[in-house]
Tab-separated table of C-alpha atoms in Angstrom:
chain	number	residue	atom	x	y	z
A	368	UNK	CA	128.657	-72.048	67.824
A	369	UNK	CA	129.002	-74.665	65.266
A	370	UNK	CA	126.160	-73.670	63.935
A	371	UNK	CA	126.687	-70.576	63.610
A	372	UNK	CA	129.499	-71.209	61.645
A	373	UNK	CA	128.405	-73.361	59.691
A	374	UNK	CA	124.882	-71.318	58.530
A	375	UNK	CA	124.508	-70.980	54.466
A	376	UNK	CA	123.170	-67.885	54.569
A	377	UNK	CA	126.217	-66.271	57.210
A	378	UNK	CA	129.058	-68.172	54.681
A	379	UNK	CA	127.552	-66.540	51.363
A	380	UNK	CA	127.141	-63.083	53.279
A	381	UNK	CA	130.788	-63.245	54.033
A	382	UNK	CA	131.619	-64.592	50.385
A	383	UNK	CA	130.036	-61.686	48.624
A	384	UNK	CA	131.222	-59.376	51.272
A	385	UNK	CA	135.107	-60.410	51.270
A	386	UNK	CA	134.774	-61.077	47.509
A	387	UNK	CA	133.115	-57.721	47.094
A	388	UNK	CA	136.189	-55.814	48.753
A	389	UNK	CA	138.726	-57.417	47.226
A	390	UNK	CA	137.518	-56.656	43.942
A	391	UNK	CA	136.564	-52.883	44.589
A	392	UNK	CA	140.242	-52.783	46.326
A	393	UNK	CA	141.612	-54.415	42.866
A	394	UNK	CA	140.481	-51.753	40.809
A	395	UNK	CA	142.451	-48.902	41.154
A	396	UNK	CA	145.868	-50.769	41.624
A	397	UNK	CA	145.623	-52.398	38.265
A	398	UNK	CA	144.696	-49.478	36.308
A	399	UNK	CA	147.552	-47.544	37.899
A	400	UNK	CA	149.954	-49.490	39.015
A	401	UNK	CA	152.339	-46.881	39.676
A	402	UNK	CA	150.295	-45.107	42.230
A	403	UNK	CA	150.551	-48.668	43.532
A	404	UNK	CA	154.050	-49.343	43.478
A	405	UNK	CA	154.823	-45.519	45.721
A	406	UNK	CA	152.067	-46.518	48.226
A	407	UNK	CA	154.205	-49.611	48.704
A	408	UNK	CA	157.367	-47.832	48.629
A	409	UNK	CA	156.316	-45.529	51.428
A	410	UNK	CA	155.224	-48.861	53.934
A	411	UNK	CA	158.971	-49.373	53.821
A	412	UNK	CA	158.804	-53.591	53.974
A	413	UNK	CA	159.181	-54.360	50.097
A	414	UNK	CA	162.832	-53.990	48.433
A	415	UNK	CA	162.966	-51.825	46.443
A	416	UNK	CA	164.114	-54.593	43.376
A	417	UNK	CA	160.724	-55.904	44.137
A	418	UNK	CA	158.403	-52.747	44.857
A	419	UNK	CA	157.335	-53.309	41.258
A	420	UNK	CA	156.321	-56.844	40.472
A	421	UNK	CA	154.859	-57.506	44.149
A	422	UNK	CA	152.322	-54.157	42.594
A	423	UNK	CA	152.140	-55.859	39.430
A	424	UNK	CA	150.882	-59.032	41.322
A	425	UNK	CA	148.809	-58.337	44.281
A	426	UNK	CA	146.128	-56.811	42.925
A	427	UNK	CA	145.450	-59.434	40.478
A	428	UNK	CA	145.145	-61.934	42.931
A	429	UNK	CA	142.798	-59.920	45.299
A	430	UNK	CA	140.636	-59.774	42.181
A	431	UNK	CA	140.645	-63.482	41.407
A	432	UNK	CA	140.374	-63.997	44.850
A	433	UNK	CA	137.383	-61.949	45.353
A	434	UNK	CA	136.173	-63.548	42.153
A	435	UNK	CA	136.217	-67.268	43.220
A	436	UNK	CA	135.036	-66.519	46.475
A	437	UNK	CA	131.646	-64.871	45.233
A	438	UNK	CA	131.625	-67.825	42.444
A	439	UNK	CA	132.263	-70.638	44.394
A	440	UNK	CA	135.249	-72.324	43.041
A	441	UNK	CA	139.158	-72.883	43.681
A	442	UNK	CA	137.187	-72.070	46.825
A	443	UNK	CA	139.775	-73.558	49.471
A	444	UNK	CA	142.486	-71.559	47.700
A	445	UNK	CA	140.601	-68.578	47.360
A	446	UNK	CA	140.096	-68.560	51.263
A	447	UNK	CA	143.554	-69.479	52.090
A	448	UNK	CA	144.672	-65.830	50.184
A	449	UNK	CA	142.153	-63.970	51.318
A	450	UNK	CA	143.393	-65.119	55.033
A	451	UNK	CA	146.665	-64.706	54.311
A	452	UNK	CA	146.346	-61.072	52.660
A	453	UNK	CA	143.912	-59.834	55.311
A	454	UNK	CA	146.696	-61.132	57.971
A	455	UNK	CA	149.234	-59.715	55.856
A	456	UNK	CA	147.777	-56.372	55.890
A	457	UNK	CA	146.955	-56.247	59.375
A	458	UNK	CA	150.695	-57.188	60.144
A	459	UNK	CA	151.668	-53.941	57.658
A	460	UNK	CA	149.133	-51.324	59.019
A	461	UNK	CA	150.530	-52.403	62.720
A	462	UNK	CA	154.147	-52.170	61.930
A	463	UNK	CA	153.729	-48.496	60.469
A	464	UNK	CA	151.800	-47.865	63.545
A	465	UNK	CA	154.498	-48.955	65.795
A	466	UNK	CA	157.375	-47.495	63.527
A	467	UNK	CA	155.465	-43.979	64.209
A	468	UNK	CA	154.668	-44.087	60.189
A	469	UNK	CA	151.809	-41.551	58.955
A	470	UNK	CA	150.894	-42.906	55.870
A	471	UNK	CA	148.005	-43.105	53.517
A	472	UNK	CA	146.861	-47.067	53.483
A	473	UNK	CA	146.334	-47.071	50.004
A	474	UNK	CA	143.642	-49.866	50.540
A	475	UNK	CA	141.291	-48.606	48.197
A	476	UNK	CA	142.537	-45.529	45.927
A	477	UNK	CA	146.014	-44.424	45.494
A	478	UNK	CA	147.914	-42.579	48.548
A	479	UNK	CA	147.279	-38.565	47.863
A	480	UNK	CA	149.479	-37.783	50.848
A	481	UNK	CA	150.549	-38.899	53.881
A	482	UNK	CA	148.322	-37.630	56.434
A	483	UNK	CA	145.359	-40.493	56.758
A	484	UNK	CA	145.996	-42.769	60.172
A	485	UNK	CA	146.762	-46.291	59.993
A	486	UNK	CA	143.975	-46.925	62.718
A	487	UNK	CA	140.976	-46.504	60.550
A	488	UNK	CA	142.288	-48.627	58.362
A	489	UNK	CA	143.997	-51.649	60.805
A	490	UNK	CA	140.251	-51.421	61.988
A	491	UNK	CA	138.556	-52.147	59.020
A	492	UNK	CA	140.859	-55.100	58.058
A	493	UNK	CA	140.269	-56.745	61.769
A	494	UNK	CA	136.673	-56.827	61.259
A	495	UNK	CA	137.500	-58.639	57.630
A	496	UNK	CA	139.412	-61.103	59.253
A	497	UNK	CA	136.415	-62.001	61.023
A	498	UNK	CA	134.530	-63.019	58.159
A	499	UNK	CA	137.861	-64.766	56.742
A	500	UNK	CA	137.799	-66.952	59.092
A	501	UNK	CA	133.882	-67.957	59.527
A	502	UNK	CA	134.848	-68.957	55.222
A	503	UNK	CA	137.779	-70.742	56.803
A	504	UNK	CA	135.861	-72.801	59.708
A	505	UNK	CA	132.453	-73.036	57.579
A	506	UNK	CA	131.591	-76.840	56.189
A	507	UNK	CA	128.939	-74.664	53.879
A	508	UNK	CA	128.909	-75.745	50.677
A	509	UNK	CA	125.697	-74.337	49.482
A	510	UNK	CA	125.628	-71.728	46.293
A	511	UNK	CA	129.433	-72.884	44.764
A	512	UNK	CA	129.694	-73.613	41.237
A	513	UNK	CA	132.216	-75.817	41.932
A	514	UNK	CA	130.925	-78.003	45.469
A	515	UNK	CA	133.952	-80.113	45.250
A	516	UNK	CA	137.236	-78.681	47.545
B	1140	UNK	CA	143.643	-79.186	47.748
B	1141	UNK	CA	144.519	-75.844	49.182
B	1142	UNK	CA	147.946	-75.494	48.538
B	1143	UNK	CA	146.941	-76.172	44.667
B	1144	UNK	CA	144.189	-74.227	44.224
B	1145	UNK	CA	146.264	-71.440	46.074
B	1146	UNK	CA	149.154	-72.097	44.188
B	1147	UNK	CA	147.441	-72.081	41.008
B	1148	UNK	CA	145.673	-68.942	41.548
B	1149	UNK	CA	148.858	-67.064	42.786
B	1150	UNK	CA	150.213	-68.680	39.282
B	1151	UNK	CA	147.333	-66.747	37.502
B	1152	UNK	CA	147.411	-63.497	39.634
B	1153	UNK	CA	151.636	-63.736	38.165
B	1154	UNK	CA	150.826	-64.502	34.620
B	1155	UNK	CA	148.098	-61.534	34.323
B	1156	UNK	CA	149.691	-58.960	35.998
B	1157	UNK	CA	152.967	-59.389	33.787
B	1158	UNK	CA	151.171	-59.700	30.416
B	1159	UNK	CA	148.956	-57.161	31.746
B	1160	UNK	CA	151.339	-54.502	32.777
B	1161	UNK	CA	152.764	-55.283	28.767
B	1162	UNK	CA	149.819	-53.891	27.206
B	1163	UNK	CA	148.636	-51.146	30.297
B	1164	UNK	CA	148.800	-47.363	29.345
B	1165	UNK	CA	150.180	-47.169	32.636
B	1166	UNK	CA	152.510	-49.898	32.459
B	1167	UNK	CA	155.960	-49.592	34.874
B	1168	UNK	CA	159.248	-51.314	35.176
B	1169	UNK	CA	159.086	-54.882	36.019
B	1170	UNK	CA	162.136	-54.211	38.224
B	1171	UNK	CA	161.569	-50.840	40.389
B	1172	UNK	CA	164.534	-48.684	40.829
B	1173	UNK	CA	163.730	-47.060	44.266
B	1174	UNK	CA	166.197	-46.145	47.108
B	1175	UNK	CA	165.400	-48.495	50.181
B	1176	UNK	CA	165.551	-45.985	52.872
B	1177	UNK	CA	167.775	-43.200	54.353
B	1178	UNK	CA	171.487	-44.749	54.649
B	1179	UNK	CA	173.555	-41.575	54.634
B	1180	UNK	CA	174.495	-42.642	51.073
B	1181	UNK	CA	172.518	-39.857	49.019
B	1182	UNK	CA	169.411	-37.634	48.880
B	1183	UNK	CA	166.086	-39.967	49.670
B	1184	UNK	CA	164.441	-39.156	46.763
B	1185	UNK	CA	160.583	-40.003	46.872
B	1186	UNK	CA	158.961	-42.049	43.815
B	1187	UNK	CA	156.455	-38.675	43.617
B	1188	UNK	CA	159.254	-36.539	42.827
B	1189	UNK	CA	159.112	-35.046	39.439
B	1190	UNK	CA	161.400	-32.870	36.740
B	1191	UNK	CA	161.671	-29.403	37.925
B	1192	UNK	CA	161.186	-30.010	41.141
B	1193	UNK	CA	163.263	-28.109	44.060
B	1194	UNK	CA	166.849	-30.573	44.597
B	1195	UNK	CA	166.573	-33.223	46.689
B	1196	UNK	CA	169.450	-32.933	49.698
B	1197	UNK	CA	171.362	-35.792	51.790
B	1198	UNK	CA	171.858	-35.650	55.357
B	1199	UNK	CA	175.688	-34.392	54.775
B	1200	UNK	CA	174.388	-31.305	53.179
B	1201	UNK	CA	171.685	-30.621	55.037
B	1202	UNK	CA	173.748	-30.564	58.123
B	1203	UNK	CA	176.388	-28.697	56.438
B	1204	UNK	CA	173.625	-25.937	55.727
B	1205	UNK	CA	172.631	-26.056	59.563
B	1206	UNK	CA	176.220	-25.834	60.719
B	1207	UNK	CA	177.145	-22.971	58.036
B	1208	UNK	CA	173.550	-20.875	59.466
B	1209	UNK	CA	173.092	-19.477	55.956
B	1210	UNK	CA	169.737	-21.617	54.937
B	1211	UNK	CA	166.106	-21.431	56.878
B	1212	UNK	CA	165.275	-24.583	57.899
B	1213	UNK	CA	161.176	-25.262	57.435
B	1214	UNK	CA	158.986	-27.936	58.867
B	1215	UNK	CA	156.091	-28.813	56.954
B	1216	UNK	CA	154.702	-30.966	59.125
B	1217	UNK	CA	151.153	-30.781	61.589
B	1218	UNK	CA	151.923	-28.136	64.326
B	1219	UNK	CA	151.692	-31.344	67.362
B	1220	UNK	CA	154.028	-33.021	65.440
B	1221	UNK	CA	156.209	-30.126	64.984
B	1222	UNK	CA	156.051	-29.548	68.949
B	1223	UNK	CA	157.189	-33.268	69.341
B	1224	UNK	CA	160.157	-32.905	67.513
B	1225	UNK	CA	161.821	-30.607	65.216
B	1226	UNK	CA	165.067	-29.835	63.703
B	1227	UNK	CA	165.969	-27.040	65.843
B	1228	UNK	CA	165.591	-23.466	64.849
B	1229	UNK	CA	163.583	-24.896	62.257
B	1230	UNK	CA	159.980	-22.631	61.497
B	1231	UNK	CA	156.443	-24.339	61.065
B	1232	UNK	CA	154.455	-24.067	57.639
B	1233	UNK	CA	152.310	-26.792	57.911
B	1234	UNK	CA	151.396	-27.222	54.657
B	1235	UNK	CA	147.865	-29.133	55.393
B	1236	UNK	CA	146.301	-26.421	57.198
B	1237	UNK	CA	147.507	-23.114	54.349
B	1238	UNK	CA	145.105	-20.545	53.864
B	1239	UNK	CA	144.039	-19.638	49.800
B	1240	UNK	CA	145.964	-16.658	49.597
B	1241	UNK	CA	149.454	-18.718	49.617
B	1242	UNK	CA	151.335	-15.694	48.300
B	1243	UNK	CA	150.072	-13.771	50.535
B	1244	UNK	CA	150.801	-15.781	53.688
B	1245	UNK	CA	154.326	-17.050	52.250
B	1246	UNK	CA	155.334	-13.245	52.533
B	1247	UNK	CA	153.710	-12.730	55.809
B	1248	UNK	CA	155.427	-16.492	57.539
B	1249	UNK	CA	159.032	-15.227	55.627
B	1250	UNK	CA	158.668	-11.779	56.553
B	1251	UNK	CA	162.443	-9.956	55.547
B	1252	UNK	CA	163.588	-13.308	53.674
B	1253	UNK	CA	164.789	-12.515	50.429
B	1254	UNK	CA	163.518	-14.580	47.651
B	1255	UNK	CA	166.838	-15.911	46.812
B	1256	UNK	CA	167.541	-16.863	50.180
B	1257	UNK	CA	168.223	-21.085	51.306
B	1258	UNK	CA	165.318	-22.662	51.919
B	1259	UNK	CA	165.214	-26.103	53.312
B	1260	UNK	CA	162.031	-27.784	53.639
B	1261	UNK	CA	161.461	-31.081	55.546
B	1262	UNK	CA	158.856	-33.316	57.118
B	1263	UNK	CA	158.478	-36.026	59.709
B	1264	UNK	CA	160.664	-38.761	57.240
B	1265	UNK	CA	160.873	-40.195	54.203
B	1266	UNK	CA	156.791	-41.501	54.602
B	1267	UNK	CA	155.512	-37.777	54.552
B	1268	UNK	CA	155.533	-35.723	51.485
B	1269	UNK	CA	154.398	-33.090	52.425
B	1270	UNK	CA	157.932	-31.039	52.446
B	1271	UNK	CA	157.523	-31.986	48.860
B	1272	UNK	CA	154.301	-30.377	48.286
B	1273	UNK	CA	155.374	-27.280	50.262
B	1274	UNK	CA	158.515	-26.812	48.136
B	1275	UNK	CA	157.024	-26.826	44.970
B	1276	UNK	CA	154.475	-24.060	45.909
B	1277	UNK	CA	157.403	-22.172	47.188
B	1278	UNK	CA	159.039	-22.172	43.877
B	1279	UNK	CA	156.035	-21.078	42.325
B	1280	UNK	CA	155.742	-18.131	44.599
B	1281	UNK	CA	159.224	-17.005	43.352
B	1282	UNK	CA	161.613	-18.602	45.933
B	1283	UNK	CA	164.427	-19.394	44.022
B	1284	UNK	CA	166.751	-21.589	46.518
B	1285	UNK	CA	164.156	-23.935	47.688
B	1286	UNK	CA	165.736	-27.486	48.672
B	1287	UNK	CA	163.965	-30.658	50.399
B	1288	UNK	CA	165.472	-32.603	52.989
B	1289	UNK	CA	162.945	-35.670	52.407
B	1290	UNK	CA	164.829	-37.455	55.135
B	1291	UNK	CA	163.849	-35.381	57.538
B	1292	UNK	CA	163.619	-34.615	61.161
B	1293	UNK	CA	163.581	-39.094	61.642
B	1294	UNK	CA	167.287	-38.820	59.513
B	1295	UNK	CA	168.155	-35.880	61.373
B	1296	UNK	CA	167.528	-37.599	64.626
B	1297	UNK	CA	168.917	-41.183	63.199
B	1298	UNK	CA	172.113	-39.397	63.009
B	1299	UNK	CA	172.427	-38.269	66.141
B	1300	UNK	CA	172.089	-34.416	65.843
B	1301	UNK	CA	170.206	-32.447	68.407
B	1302	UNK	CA	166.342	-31.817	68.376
B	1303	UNK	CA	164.308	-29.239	69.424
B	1304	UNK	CA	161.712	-30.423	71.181
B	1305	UNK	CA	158.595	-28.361	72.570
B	1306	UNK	CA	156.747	-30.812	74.668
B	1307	UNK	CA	157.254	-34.685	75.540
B	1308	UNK	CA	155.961	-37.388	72.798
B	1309	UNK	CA	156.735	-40.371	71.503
B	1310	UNK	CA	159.085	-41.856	69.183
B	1311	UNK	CA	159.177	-39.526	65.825
């Protein structure tokens, strides 16, 4: 199992991959923020005081978080976030399922209407939490810029 | 080493997406003004909502219309959904599944309602906009007393008025 973990090739597949989808998922919320900001007005969890900066904020971390996982450095940090968003989204999709909530996710492109299920989504962010946590266990070190932390 | 490289990059993630949002063509208020959720103290009024859109109505009113019987009561909500739990008396224009010919059907569903007649339209709650989208095509098909209760059948039931319920489900 260890060994598994551990395999170069596995940890860069789930770099790349991880990396890849926060980036992609990045896109859209920075160039319309807005679009953002009602997506996380209609989860219901953010004030509304801080609705605003938390879409300011978000997606620029998922993009420098997908960024220094595919490049290799702040690497420790960059796996921390992307464990702790992946969690934190999991935790959101499941409360809206268990509130009853039919909302768009918003994961990728901005919420057109309220009519896509959470399940799809809650899903999709179980199997990233997968590879999260391979980056998390893996003592790879191979293909970083930075091989230090 | 985690917590400063984490730290540090949640420092960067700040610093760009303020500066950014300074110079975005899309930029928004640092500090959001949106209404939390439904607390009997106003209209919800959904971020989507534009100028010239049908008024938005509270709770108060909307029960005050029920009481009153003068306003049609419309769920725009899937027809299962609708079935699980509905403001009663309320009619069913799910507004996902409208044919093309929307002027057309509107006259057919509202058959001897005169244009100027109440029209409340709702949804599930304040997550579904979909009474928003309906009401705005009402308008432009001439109905000239369209209101949304974006609250909807959750607030109605939050407050302890009766449903009408058409077959056993879960929590709305």
């Amino acid at each position: 199992m260890r060994s598994v973990i551990d395999n170069d090739y596995l940890t860069v597949v789930s770099r790349l991959l991880i990396g890849g989808i926060f980036i992609s998922a990045s896109i859209y919320k920075i160039i319309d923020p807005g679009a953002f900001a009602k997506t996380i007005w209609y989860y219901h969890i953010v004030p509304g005081a801080w609705i605003n900066l938390v879409a300011l904020v978000i997606p620029w971390l998922e993009l420098f978080c997908g960024l220094t996982l595919i490049l290799g450095i702040f690497y420790l940090g960059a796996v921390f976030w992307a464990n702790l968003m992946t969690i934190g989204f999991i935790v959101v999709l499941a409360s809206t399922i268990v509130r009853g909530l039919d909302i768009d996710c918003g994961c990728f492109r901005a919420a057109q209407s309220a009519t896509e299920p959470a399940w799809n989504a809650l899903f999709f962010d179980v199997v990233m939490l997968v590879f999260t946590v391979q980056m998390l266990l893996s003592n790879s070190r191979k293909w970083r810029l930075q091989r230090s932390g | 080493m985690v917590t400063r490289q984490a730290f540090l990059l949640l420092l960067v993630a700040i610093l760009f997406g303020l500066v950014a949002n300074l110079v975005s063509p899309n930029r928004i208020d640092f500090i959001g003004q949106y209404r939390d959720l439904s607390d009997g103290s106003g209209p919800v009024v959904p971020p989507a909502a534009q100028e010239g859109d049908p008024p938005f109505i509270d709770i108060n009113v909307a029960q005050f219309e029920f009481s009153t019987g003068t306003s049609l009561f419309i769920d725009a909500t899937e027809p299962e959904e609708f079935e699980c739990g509905t403001i009663p008396g309320s009619i069913n224009i799910p507004f996902e599944h409208l044919p093309d010919d929307l002027g057309t059907y509107f006259d057919s569903v509202l058959q001897g309602i005169p244009k100027d007649y109440s029209l409340i339209v709702f949804c599930t709650g304040e997550e579904c906009d979909l009474s928003l989208h309906l009401a705005r095509n009402l308008q432009s098909f001439g109905y000239t007393a369209v209101s949304i209760f974006f609250g909807g059948a959750r607030e109605w039931e939050k407050s302890g008025f009766d449903m009408e319920r058409r077959k056993r489900c879960g929590q709305l």
